[in-house]
Amino acid sequence: MSKGTLFDKVWDLHTVGTLPSGLTQLFIGLHLIHEVTSPQAFAMLKERDLKVLFPQRTIATVDHIVPTDNQARPFADGMAEAMIQSLEQSCQENDITFYNIGSGNQGIVHVIAPELGLTQPGMTIACGDSHTSSHGAFGAIAFGIGTSQVRDVLASQTLALSKLKVRKIEVNGQLRPGVYAKDVILHIIRTLGVKGGVGYAYEYAGTTFAQMNMEERMTVCNMAIEGGARCGYVNPDQTTYDYLKNRDFAPQGADWEQAVAWWESLRSNADAEYDDVVVFKAEDIPPTVTWGITPGQGMGIDQKIPAASDLAEEDRFIAEEAYRYMDLYPGQPIQGTKIDVCFIGSCTNGRISDLREAAKIAAGRKVAAGVKAFVVPGSERVKQEAEAEGLHQIFTNAGFEWREPGCSMCLAMNPDKLQGRQISASSSNRNFKGRQGSASGRTLLMSPAMVATAAIKGEVADVREML
């Protein structure tokens, strides 16, 4: 087993005890909740006459079901209105801080916690959402959990978990122009597989990650779960501290210096032992786009869709299914595939730096005829910052719709949905069947700059041609 890694240190510091089952009872420092997985959890507490043990350690927002075109209350969707009302009531009854629409701090849960400085190195973080691994970018150990586990954290501030193995994933070198953090994680998942990380925590390391800003690191950690890993993290460094300093919930004054010293001590030791190590060269990573129905079915923009016979035996069945569902065939180039909808946003790529990169492509250009293109900021703060920089004007001048914050078409639990067999270029994290709201809709995952390129061209295209 691993030894001396950040994961081992944080795990040991938060271990309450070992349960008779052999599982570790792990203390959770920060619990993030939203409107989808929390109503049932609060109902379970009421059934057992239990209280929220540490309400000050739980933070709520609303993101999955909120409309992004018209957020006037009550919502047009009765179920969405009932869900937000339930969360409002539960937070009020349990004295939980709730960042509601119009608070200035509402947004996608994995966007607002870092920007508020709630997410910090050395923490254990849990949320009823798969992509909680995003917070690992700060050197935190962050888990997505199910509804019954949301109940457990509310009631006990702990989780019962098996300790994970640790795989170190090194990426070294300089990314080429037109290659972004999204391409890095899609390349890693493509190489190691969607099940490659099962039973592991991923430590992302190497000179490429050292050069990334915090938002780029969040993009990579966000999709650790798509590669099967329960969590992914980057060791904290000066980039981390510069991002956190002076944020709302960051330590202040003398407490700041003390916090940084402690955070530094949590970094993986130089002689740390790992269960596995995988190394990539940054220059080998191309602009990447998915062609199939899992995030692991990716390819370089210049490549052709692989034949099932060229894949590992365990990947052939899902490849055959993907050919049929996507209406694509082996040997076909992905470049030139016609696009109906272009979506820029999500907890993966809805931050200010993502919007800036997409705006560079959109500036002075026009969305292709027949393409619906829209941009959804990840939070109210991101929206405000983007508008202060004039990014919204760049997008709207180009023919994109500029929306209100929310999860939007990432999972389409709101009015933003594909229709029928539409095919989308999406900066989100999952391309599963039906993921974007239509049982037959098709999704191609790519970086925000690549989505903007597809919007302008009306088809999948190489962003490097636009730079």
CSV table of C-alpha atoms in Angstrom, one decimal:
chain,number,residue,atom,x,y,z
A,1,MET,CA,0.0,0.0,0.0
A,2,SER,CA,1.0,3.6,-0.5
A,3,LYS,CA,3.0,5.4,2.1
A,4,GLY,CA,3.8,9.1,2.7
A,5,THR,CA,1.4,10.5,0.1
A,6,LEU,CA,-0.9,13.4,0.7
A,7,PHE,CA,-3.8,11.0,0.5
A,8,ASP,CA,-2.3,8.8,3.3
A,9,LYS,CA,-1.7,11.9,5.5
A,10,VAL,CA,-5.1,13.4,5.0
A,11,TRP,CA,-6.8,10.0,5.5
A,12,ASP,CA,-4.9,9.3,8.7
A,13,LEU,CA,-5.7,12.8,10.1
A,14,HIS,CA,-9.4,12.3,9.5
A,15,THR,CA,-9.7,8.7,10.7
A,16,VAL,CA,-12.1,8.5,13.6
A,17,GLY,CA,-11.7,4.7,14.0
A,18,THR,CA,-12.0,1.4,12.3
A,19,LEU,CA,-15.5,-0.1,12.2
A,20,PRO,CA,-16.3,-3.8,12.9
A,21,SER,CA,-16.7,-4.2,9.1
A,22,GLY,CA,-13.1,-3.2,8.6
A,23,LEU,CA,-14.2,0.1,7.0
A,24,THR,CA,-12.7,3.4,8.1
A,25,GLN,CA,-14.9,5.9,9.8
A,26,LEU,CA,-13.7,9.1,8.2
A,27,PHE,CA,-14.5,12.6,9.5
A,28,ILE,CA,-15.7,14.9,6.7
A,29,GLY,CA,-14.5,18.5,7.1
A,30,LEU,CA,-16.8,20.1,4.5
A,31,HIS,CA,-20.1,18.9,3.3
A,32,LEU,CA,-21.6,20.4,0.1
A,33,ILE,CA,-25.3,19.9,-0.7
A,34,HIS,CA,-27.7,20.8,-3.5
A,35,GLU,CA,-31.3,20.4,-4.4
A,36,VAL,CA,-31.2,16.9,-6.1
A,37,THR,CA,-29.7,14.5,-3.5
A,38,SER,CA,-30.5,16.3,-0.3
A,39,PRO,CA,-34.3,16.2,0.0
A,40,GLN,CA,-34.4,12.5,0.6
A,41,ALA,CA,-31.5,12.7,3.0
A,42,PHE,CA,-33.2,15.3,5.1
A,43,ALA,CA,-36.4,13.2,5.0
A,44,MET,CA,-34.4,10.2,6.3
A,45,LEU,CA,-33.2,12.3,9.3
A,46,LYS,CA,-36.8,13.3,10.1
A,47,GLU,CA,-37.9,9.7,10.0
A,48,ARG,CA,-35.2,8.9,12.6
A,49,ASP,CA,-35.7,12.1,14.6
A,50,LEU,CA,-32.1,13.0,14.0
A,51,LYS,CA,-30.5,16.5,13.8
A,52,VAL,CA,-27.8,17.8,11.6
A,53,LEU,CA,-24.7,17.3,13.8
A,54,PHE,CA,-22.5,20.2,12.6
A,55,PRO,CA,-24.6,22.5,10.4
A,56,GLN,CA,-21.7,25.0,10.2
A,57,ARG,CA,-19.8,22.4,8.2
A,58,THR,CA,-22.5,22.0,5.5
A,59,ILE,CA,-23.0,24.6,2.7
A,60,ALA,CA,-25.9,24.5,0.2
A,61,THR,CA,-26.6,25.9,-3.2
A,62,VAL,CA,-29.0,25.2,-6.1
A,63,ASP,CA,-27.6,24.2,-9.5
A,64,HIS,CA,-28.8,21.1,-11.2
A,65,ILE,CA,-32.5,22.0,-11.8
A,66,VAL,CA,-32.3,25.8,-12.2
A,67,PRO,CA,-33.3,27.1,-15.6
A,68,THR,CA,-30.7,29.2,-17.2
A,69,ASP,CA,-32.9,31.4,-19.4
A,70,ASN,CA,-35.5,32.6,-17.0
A,71,GLN,CA,-34.9,32.1,-13.3
A,72,ALA,CA,-38.1,33.9,-12.0
A,73,ARG,CA,-39.9,32.1,-9.2
A,74,PRO,CA,-41.9,29.9,-9.1
A,75,PHE,CA,-40.1,27.9,-11.8
A,76,ALA,CA,-42.2,26.8,-14.8
A,77,ASP,CA,-41.2,23.2,-14.0
A,78,GLY,CA,-43.3,22.3,-10.9
A,79,MET,CA,-40.9,19.5,-9.8
A,80,ALA,CA,-37.9,21.8,-10.0
A,81,GLU,CA,-39.8,24.4,-7.9
A,82,ALA,CA,-40.7,21.7,-5.3
A,83,MET,CA,-37.0,20.7,-5.1
A,84,ILE,CA,-35.7,24.2,-4.5
A,85,GLN,CA,-38.5,24.8,-1.9
A,86,SER,CA,-37.5,21.6,-0.1
A,87,LEU,CA,-33.9,22.7,0.1
A,88,GLU,CA,-34.8,26.2,1.2
A,89,GLN,CA,-36.9,24.7,4.0
A,90,SER,CA,-34.4,22.1,5.1
A,91,CYS,CA,-31.6,24.7,5.3
A,92,GLN,CA,-33.8,27.1,7.3
A,93,GLU,CA,-34.8,24.4,9.7
A,94,ASN,CA,-31.3,23.2,10.2
A,95,ASP,CA,-29.5,26.5,10.2
A,96,ILE,CA,-27.4,25.6,7.1
A,97,THR,CA,-25.9,28.4,5.0
A,98,PHE,CA,-27.7,28.4,1.6
A,99,TYR,CA,-26.5,30.4,-1.4
A,100,ASN,CA,-29.7,30.8,-3.3
A,101,ILE,CA,-30.3,32.5,-6.7
A,102,GLY,CA,-29.6,36.2,-6.4
A,103,SER,CA,-27.3,35.9,-3.4
A,104,GLY,CA,-24.3,36.7,-5.5
A,105,ASN,CA,-22.8,33.4,-4.6
A,106,GLN,CA,-25.1,30.9,-6.2
A,107,GLY,CA,-23.8,28.5,-8.9
A,108,ILE,CA,-22.6,25.0,-9.5
A,109,VAL,CA,-21.5,23.6,-6.2
A,110,HIS,CA,-18.0,22.6,-7.5
A,111,VAL,CA,-17.5,26.2,-8.7
A,112,ILE,CA,-18.7,28.2,-5.8
A,113,ALA,CA,-16.8,26.3,-3.0
A,114,PRO,CA,-13.4,27.0,-4.5
A,115,GLU,CA,-14.1,30.6,-5.4
A,116,LEU,CA,-15.4,31.3,-1.9
A,117,GLY,CA,-12.3,29.7,-0.4
A,118,LEU,CA,-14.3,27.0,1.3
A,119,THR,CA,-12.2,24.3,-0.4
A,120,GLN,CA,-8.7,24.2,1.1
A,121,PRO,CA,-5.7,21.8,1.2
A,122,GLY,CA,-5.8,18.9,3.6
A,123,MET,CA,-9.6,18.8,3.9
A,124,THR,CA,-12.0,15.9,3.4
A,125,ILE,CA,-14.9,17.0,1.3
A,126,ALA,CA,-18.1,15.1,0.4
A,127,CYS,CA,-21.1,16.0,-1.8
A,128,GLY,CA,-23.9,14.1,-3.3
A,129,ASP,CA,-22.5,14.5,-6.8
A,130,SER,CA,-20.1,12.4,-8.8
A,131,HIS,CA,-17.8,15.3,-9.7
A,132,THR,CA,-16.9,16.3,-6.2
A,133,SER,CA,-13.4,15.0,-7.1
A,134,SER,CA,-12.9,18.6,-8.6
A,135,HIS,CA,-11.9,19.9,-5.1
A,136,GLY,CA,-8.9,17.6,-5.1
A,137,ALA,CA,-7.1,20.3,-7.2
A,138,PHE,CA,-6.4,22.0,-3.9
A,139,GLY,CA,-4.8,19.0,-2.2
A,140,ALA,CA,-8.1,17.9,-0.6
A,141,ILE,CA,-9.5,14.4,-0.6
A,142,ALA,CA,-13.0,14.9,-2.1
A,143,PHE,CA,-15.6,12.2,-2.6
A,144,GLY,CA,-18.9,12.0,-4.5
A,145,ILE,CA,-21.5,10.2,-2.4
A,146,GLY,CA,-25.0,8.8,-2.6
A,147,THR,CA,-28.2,10.0,-0.9
A,148,SER,CA,-27.9,7.6,2.0
A,149,GLN,CA,-24.3,8.8,2.6
A,150,VAL,CA,-25.5,12.4,2.5
A,151,ARG,CA,-27.8,11.4,5.3
A,152,ASP,CA,-24.8,9.8,7.2
A,153,VAL,CA,-22.7,13.0,6.9
A,154,LEU,CA,-25.6,15.2,8.0
A,155,ALA,CA,-26.2,13.0,11.0
A,156,SER,CA,-22.7,12.1,12.0
A,157,GLN,CA,-20.2,14.2,10.0
A,158,THR,CA,-18.5,10.9,9.0
A,159,LEU,CA,-18.5,8.4,6.2
A,160,ALA,CA,-17.7,4.6,6.3
A,161,LEU,CA,-15.2,4.0,3.5
A,162,SER,CA,-12.5,1.6,2.4
A,163,LYS,CA,-9.1,3.1,2.0
A,164,LEU,CA,-8.0,3.5,-1.6
A,165,LYS,CA,-4.8,2.6,-3.3
A,166,VAL,CA,-2.9,5.6,-4.8
A,167,ARG,CA,-1.7,5.9,-8.4
A,168,LYS,CA,0.6,8.7,-9.3
A,169,ILE,CA,-0.1,10.1,-12.8
A,170,GLU,CA,2.8,12.2,-14.1
A,171,VAL,CA,2.4,14.5,-17.1
A,172,ASN,CA,5.6,16.2,-18.0
A,173,GLY,CA,6.5,18.9,-20.5
A,174,GLN,CA,4.8,21.8,-22.3
A,175,LEU,CA,1.3,21.4,-23.8
A,176,ARG,CA,1.2,22.4,-27.4
A,177,PRO,CA,-0.9,25.4,-28.6
A,178,GLY,CA,-4.6,24.4,-28.8
A,179,VAL,CA,-4.2,21.7,-26.1
A,180,TYR,CA,-5.9,22.4,-22.8
A,181,ALA,CA,-6.5,20.7,-19.4
A,182,LYS,CA,-9.7,19.1,-20.9
A,183,ASP,CA,-7.5,17.4,-23.5
A,184,VAL,CA,-5.1,16.2,-20.8
A,185,ILE,CA,-7.8,14.4,-18.8
A,186,LEU,CA,-9.6,13.0,-21.9
A,187,HIS,CA,-6.2,11.6,-23.0
A,188,ILE,CA,-5.5,10.1,-19.6
A,189,ILE,CA,-9.0,8.4,-19.5
A,190,ARG,CA,-8.6,7.3,-23.1
A,191,THR,CA,-5.3,5.6,-22.2
A,192,LEU,CA,-6.1,4.1,-18.8
A,193,GLY,CA,-9.8,3.4,-19.5
A,194,VAL,CA,-13.0,4.3,-17.7
A,195,LYS,CA,-12.4,1.4,-15.2
A,196,GLY,CA,-8.7,1.9,-14.9
A,197,GLY,CA,-8.9,3.9,-11.7
A,198,VAL,CA,-11.4,1.6,-9.8
A,199,GLY,CA,-10.1,1.3,-6.2
A,200,TYR,CA,-7.6,4.1,-6.6
A,201,ALA,CA,-7.1,7.8,-5.7
A,202,TYR,CA,-5.2,9.5,-8.5
A,203,GLU,CA,-2.4,11.9,-7.6
A,204,TYR,CA,-1.8,14.2,-10.6
A,205,ALA,CA,1.9,15.3,-10.7
A,206,GLY,CA,4.7,16.4,-13.0
A,207,THR,CA,5.8,19.6,-14.6
A,208,THR,CA,2.7,20.0,-16.7
A,209,PHE,CA,0.5,20.2,-13.6
A,210,ALA,CA,3.0,22.5,-11.9
A,211,GLN,CA,2.4,24.9,-14.8
A,212,MET,CA,-1.4,24.7,-14.7
A,213,ASN,CA,-3.5,27.3,-12.9
A,214,MET,CA,-6.0,26.2,-10.3
A,215,GLU,CA,-9.0,26.2,-12.7
A,216,GLU,CA,-7.1,23.9,-15.1
A,217,ARG,CA,-6.3,21.6,-12.2
A,218,MET,CA,-9.9,21.5,-11.3
A,219,THR,CA,-10.9,20.5,-14.8
A,220,VAL,CA,-8.6,17.5,-14.6
A,221,CYS,CA,-9.6,16.5,-11.0
A,222,ASN,CA,-13.3,16.9,-11.9
A,223,MET,CA,-13.1,14.0,-14.4
A,224,ALA,CA,-11.0,11.6,-12.2
A,225,ILE,CA,-14.3,9.9,-11.5
A,226,GLU,CA,-14.8,9.3,-15.3
A,227,GLY,CA,-11.6,7.2,-15.2
A,228,GLY,CA,-13.0,5.1,-12.4
A,229,ALA,CA,-10.9,6.8,-9.6
A,230,ARG,CA,-12.9,7.7,-6.5
A,231,CYS,CA,-10.9,10.9,-6.2
A,232,GLY,CA,-8.1,12.8,-7.8
A,233,TYR,CA,-5.8,15.4,-6.3
A,234,VAL,CA,-2.8,17.7,-7.0
A,235,ASN,CA,-0.4,18.5,-4.2
A,236,PRO,CA,-0.8,22.1,-3.0
A,237,ASP,CA,1.9,24.7,-4.0
A,238,GLN,CA,2.3,28.4,-4.4
A,239,THR,CA,-0.2,28.4,-7.2
A,240,THR,CA,-2.8,27.0,-4.7
A,241,TYR,CA,-1.9,29.5,-2.1
A,242,ASP,CA,-2.0,32.5,-4.5
A,243,TYR,CA,-5.5,31.4,-5.6
A,244,LEU,CA,-6.8,31.1,-2.0
A,245,LYS,CA,-5.3,34.1,-0.4
A,246,ASN,CA,-7.9,36.7,0.6
A,247,ARG,CA,-10.9,34.7,-0.5
A,248,ASP,CA,-14.0,34.9,1.7
A,249,PHE,CA,-13.3,31.8,3.9
A,250,ALA,CA,-9.6,31.6,3.6
A,251,PRO,CA,-7.5,32.1,6.8
A,252,GLN,CA,-6.5,35.7,7.4
A,253,GLY,CA,-3.5,37.5,9.0
A,254,ALA,CA,-1.2,35.3,11.1
A,255,ASP,CA,-3.6,32.4,10.6
A,256,TRP,CA,-2.8,32.5,6.9
A,257,GLU,CA,1.0,31.9,7.4
A,258,GLN,CA,0.2,29.1,9.9
A,259,ALA,CA,-2.2,27.5,7.4
A,260,VAL,CA,0.3,27.6,4.5
A,261,ALA,CA,3.0,26.0,6.7
A,262,TRP,CA,0.6,23.2,7.6
A,263,TRP,CA,-0.6,22.8,4.0
A,264,GLU,CA,3.1,22.5,2.9
A,265,SER,CA,3.6,19.6,5.4
A,266,LEU,CA,0.8,17.6,3.8
A,267,ARG,CA,2.4,17.4,0.4
A,268,SER,CA,3.5,13.9,-0.7
A,269,ASN,CA,7.0,13.1,0.6
A,270,ALA,CA,9.8,13.0,-1.9
A,271,ASP,CA,10.2,9.3,-1.0
A,272,ALA,CA,6.5,8.6,-0.9
A,273,GLU,CA,5.5,5.1,-2.0
A,274,TYR,CA,2.7,4.6,-4.6
A,275,ASP,CA,0.8,1.5,-5.6
A,276,ASP,CA,1.3,2.4,-9.3
A,277,VAL,CA,2.9,5.1,-11.4
A,278,VAL,CA,2.0,6.1,-14.9
A,279,VAL,CA,3.9,8.8,-16.9
A,280,PHE,CA,2.7,10.8,-19.9
A,281,LYS,CA,4.5,13.3,-22.2
A,282,ALA,CA,2.6,16.6,-22.6
A,283,GLU,CA,3.8,16.9,-26.3
A,284,ASP,CA,2.0,13.6,-27.1
A,285,ILE,CA,-1.4,15.0,-26.1
A,286,PRO,CA,-3.5,16.3,-29.1
A,287,PRO,CA,-6.7,18.3,-29.1
A,288,THR,CA,-9.0,15.5,-28.1
A,289,VAL,CA,-12.7,14.8,-28.7
A,290,THR,CA,-14.9,11.8,-27.7
A,291,TRP,CA,-16.6,9.9,-30.5
A,292,GLY,CA,-18.6,7.3,-28.5
A,293,ILE,CA,-20.8,6.8,-25.4
A,294,THR,CA,-18.1,6.9,-22.6
A,295,PRO,CA,-15.5,9.5,-21.8
A,296,GLY,CA,-12.9,6.8,-22.5
A,297,GLN,CA,-13.9,6.7,-26.2
A,298,GLY,CA,-11.7,9.6,-27.2
A,299,MET,CA,-9.4,10.4,-30.1
A,300,GLY,CA,-7.1,13.1,-31.4
A,301,ILE,CA,-8.8,15.6,-33.7
A,302,ASP,CA,-6.6,14.4,-36.6
A,303,GLN,CA,-7.4,10.7,-36.0
A,304,LYS,CA,-10.0,8.3,-37.3
A,305,ILE,CA,-12.5,6.3,-35.3
A,306,PRO,CA,-10.9,3.0,-34.3
A,307,ALA,CA,-12.0,-0.4,-35.4
A,308,ALA,CA,-13.3,-2.7,-32.7
A,309,SER,CA,-10.6,-5.2,-33.7
A,310,ASP,CA,-7.9,-2.6,-32.8
A,311,LEU,CA,-9.2,-2.2,-29.3
A,312,ALA,CA,-8.7,-4.3,-26.2
A,313,GLU,CA,-11.1,-7.2,-26.1
A,314,GLU,CA,-13.0,-5.9,-23.1
A,315,ASP,CA,-13.7,-2.6,-25.0
A,316,ARG,CA,-15.1,-4.1,-28.2
A,317,PHE,CA,-18.7,-4.6,-27.2
A,318,ILE,CA,-19.1,-1.0,-26.1
A,319,ALA,CA,-17.4,0.2,-29.3
A,320,GLU,CA,-19.9,-1.7,-31.4
A,321,GLU,CA,-22.7,-0.2,-29.3
A,322,ALA,CA,-21.2,3.3,-29.8
A,323,TYR,CA,-21.0,2.9,-33.6
A,324,ARG,CA,-24.7,2.1,-33.8
A,325,TYR,CA,-25.8,4.8,-31.3
A,326,MET,CA,-23.6,7.6,-32.7
A,327,ASP,CA,-24.2,6.7,-36.4
A,328,LEU,CA,-20.4,6.6,-36.8
A,329,TYR,CA,-18.2,3.9,-38.3
A,330,PRO,CA,-14.6,2.7,-38.0
A,331,GLY,CA,-12.2,4.6,-40.1
A,332,GLN,CA,-14.3,7.7,-40.2
A,333,PRO,CA,-12.6,11.0,-39.3
A,334,ILE,CA,-14.3,12.8,-36.4
A,335,GLN,CA,-13.3,16.1,-37.9
A,336,GLY,CA,-16.1,17.3,-40.1
A,337,THR,CA,-18.9,15.7,-38.1
A,338,LYS,CA,-21.9,18.1,-38.3
A,339,ILE,CA,-23.0,19.7,-35.0
A,340,ASP,CA,-26.5,20.9,-34.0
A,341,VAL,CA,-25.9,22.3,-30.5
A,342,CYS,CA,-22.8,23.8,-28.8
A,343,PHE,CA,-22.7,24.0,-25.0
A,344,ILE,CA,-20.0,25.8,-23.0
A,345,GLY,CA,-20.3,25.4,-19.3
A,346,SER,CA,-20.6,22.8,-16.5
A,347,CYS,CA,-18.5,22.1,-13.3
A,348,THR,CA,-15.8,20.9,-15.7
A,349,ASN,CA,-15.4,23.9,-17.9
A,350,GLY,CA,-17.7,26.8,-16.7
A,351,ARG,CA,-15.1,28.9,-14.9
A,352,ILE,CA,-13.8,32.3,-16.0
A,353,SER,CA,-10.6,31.0,-17.7
A,354,ASP,CA,-12.7,28.6,-19.7
A,355,LEU,CA,-14.9,31.4,-20.9
A,356,ARG,CA,-11.9,33.5,-21.8
A,357,GLU,CA,-10.4,30.8,-24.0
A,358,ALA,CA,-13.7,30.2,-25.8
A,359,ALA,CA,-14.1,34.0,-26.3
A,360,LYS,CA,-10.8,34.2,-28.0
A,361,ILE,CA,-12.2,31.9,-30.7
A,362,ALA,CA,-15.6,33.6,-30.9
A,363,ALA,CA,-14.2,37.1,-31.1
A,364,GLY,CA,-15.0,38.7,-34.5
A,365,ARG,CA,-16.6,35.5,-35.8
A,366,LYS,CA,-20.2,34.2,-36.2
A,367,VAL,CA,-21.9,31.0,-35.2
A,368,ALA,CA,-22.7,28.8,-38.2
A,369,ALA,CA,-26.2,28.9,-39.6
A,370,GLY,CA,-28.5,26.3,-38.0
A,371,VAL,CA,-26.3,25.8,-34.9
A,372,LYS,CA,-27.7,26.6,-31.4
A,373,ALA,CA,-24.8,27.8,-29.3
A,374,PHE,CA,-24.9,29.0,-25.7
A,375,VAL,CA,-22.7,29.8,-22.8
A,376,VAL,CA,-23.6,29.1,-19.2
A,377,PRO,CA,-21.3,30.6,-16.5
A,378,GLY,CA,-20.6,28.3,-13.6
A,379,SER,CA,-21.6,30.8,-10.9
A,380,GLU,CA,-23.0,34.3,-10.3
A,381,ARG,CA,-19.5,35.5,-9.6
A,382,VAL,CA,-18.2,34.0,-12.8
A,383,LYS,CA,-21.0,35.7,-14.7
A,384,GLN,CA,-20.3,39.0,-13.1
A,385,GLU,CA,-16.6,38.8,-13.8
A,386,ALA,CA,-17.2,37.7,-17.4
A,387,GLU,CA,-19.5,40.6,-18.0
A,388,ALA,CA,-17.1,43.1,-16.4
A,389,GLU,CA,-14.5,41.9,-19.0
A,390,GLY,CA,-17.0,42.1,-21.8
A,391,LEU,CA,-16.9,38.4,-22.6
A,392,HIS,CA,-20.7,38.3,-22.8
A,393,GLN,CA,-20.7,40.9,-25.5
A,394,ILE,CA,-18.1,38.9,-27.5
A,395,PHE,CA,-20.3,35.8,-27.3
A,396,THR,CA,-23.6,37.5,-28.1
A,397,ASN,CA,-22.1,39.4,-31.0
A,398,ALA,CA,-20.9,36.1,-32.4
A,399,GLY,CA,-24.4,34.6,-32.1
A,400,PHE,CA,-24.1,32.6,-28.8
A,401,GLU,CA,-26.8,32.9,-26.1
A,402,TRP,CA,-25.6,34.2,-22.8
A,403,ARG,CA,-27.3,32.5,-19.9
A,404,GLU,CA,-27.7,32.5,-16.1
A,405,PRO,CA,-25.6,30.2,-13.9
A,406,GLY,CA,-26.4,26.5,-13.5
A,407,CYS,CA,-25.6,23.0,-14.6
A,408,SER,CA,-27.6,23.5,-17.7
A,409,MET,CA,-27.2,20.9,-20.5
A,410,CYS,CA,-24.5,18.9,-18.7
A,411,LEU,CA,-27.2,16.6,-17.4
A,412,ALA,CA,-30.3,18.4,-18.6
A,413,MET,CA,-32.4,18.2,-15.3
A,414,ASN,CA,-33.7,21.6,-16.5
A,415,PRO,CA,-35.1,23.1,-19.7
A,416,ASP,CA,-31.7,22.9,-21.6
A,417,LYS,CA,-32.0,19.6,-23.5
A,418,LEU,CA,-31.1,18.1,-26.8
A,419,GLN,CA,-34.0,17.3,-29.1
A,420,GLY,CA,-34.3,13.9,-30.9
A,421,ARG,CA,-31.1,12.9,-32.6
A,422,GLN,CA,-29.3,16.2,-32.3
A,423,ILE,CA,-25.6,16.0,-31.8
A,424,SER,CA,-23.8,18.4,-29.5
A,425,ALA,CA,-20.3,19.7,-29.0
A,426,SER,CA,-20.1,19.9,-25.2
A,427,SER,CA,-17.5,21.1,-22.7
A,428,SER,CA,-19.2,19.0,-20.0
A,429,ASN,CA,-18.0,15.7,-18.5
A,430,ARG,CA,-20.2,12.8,-19.7
A,431,ASN,CA,-21.3,11.6,-23.1
A,432,PHE,CA,-23.6,8.7,-21.9
A,433,LYS,CA,-26.7,7.8,-23.9
A,434,GLY,CA,-29.4,10.3,-23.1
A,435,ARG,CA,-27.1,12.3,-20.8
A,436,GLN,CA,-28.1,15.7,-22.3
A,437,GLY,CA,-31.9,15.3,-22.2
A,438,SER,CA,-32.8,13.3,-25.3
A,439,ALA,CA,-33.0,9.5,-25.2
A,440,SER,CA,-31.4,9.5,-28.6
A,441,GLY,CA,-29.3,12.6,-28.4
A,442,ARG,CA,-25.5,12.4,-29.1
A,443,THR,CA,-22.7,14.1,-27.2
A,444,LEU,CA,-19.1,14.9,-28.2
A,445,LEU,CA,-16.9,16.1,-25.3
A,446,MET,CA,-14.1,18.6,-25.9
A,447,SER,CA,-12.5,21.7,-24.5
A,448,PRO,CA,-14.4,25.0,-24.4
A,449,ALA,CA,-12.2,26.4,-27.2
A,450,MET,CA,-13.0,23.3,-29.3
A,451,VAL,CA,-16.7,23.8,-28.7
A,452,ALA,CA,-16.4,27.4,-29.8
A,453,THR,CA,-14.6,26.3,-32.9
A,454,ALA,CA,-17.4,23.8,-33.7
A,455,ALA,CA,-20.0,26.5,-33.2
A,456,ILE,CA,-18.2,28.7,-35.7
A,457,LYS,CA,-17.6,26.0,-38.3
A,458,GLY,CA,-20.8,24.1,-37.8
A,459,GLU,CA,-18.9,20.9,-37.4
A,460,VAL,CA,-16.1,19.3,-35.4
A,461,ALA,CA,-13.0,21.2,-36.3
A,462,ASP,CA,-9.4,21.7,-35.1
A,463,VAL,CA,-9.1,24.7,-32.8
A,464,ARG,CA,-5.5,25.1,-33.9
A,465,GLU,CA,-6.8,26.4,-37.2
A,466,MET,CA,-8.5,29.3,-35.3
A,467,LEU,CA,-5.6,30.4,-33.2
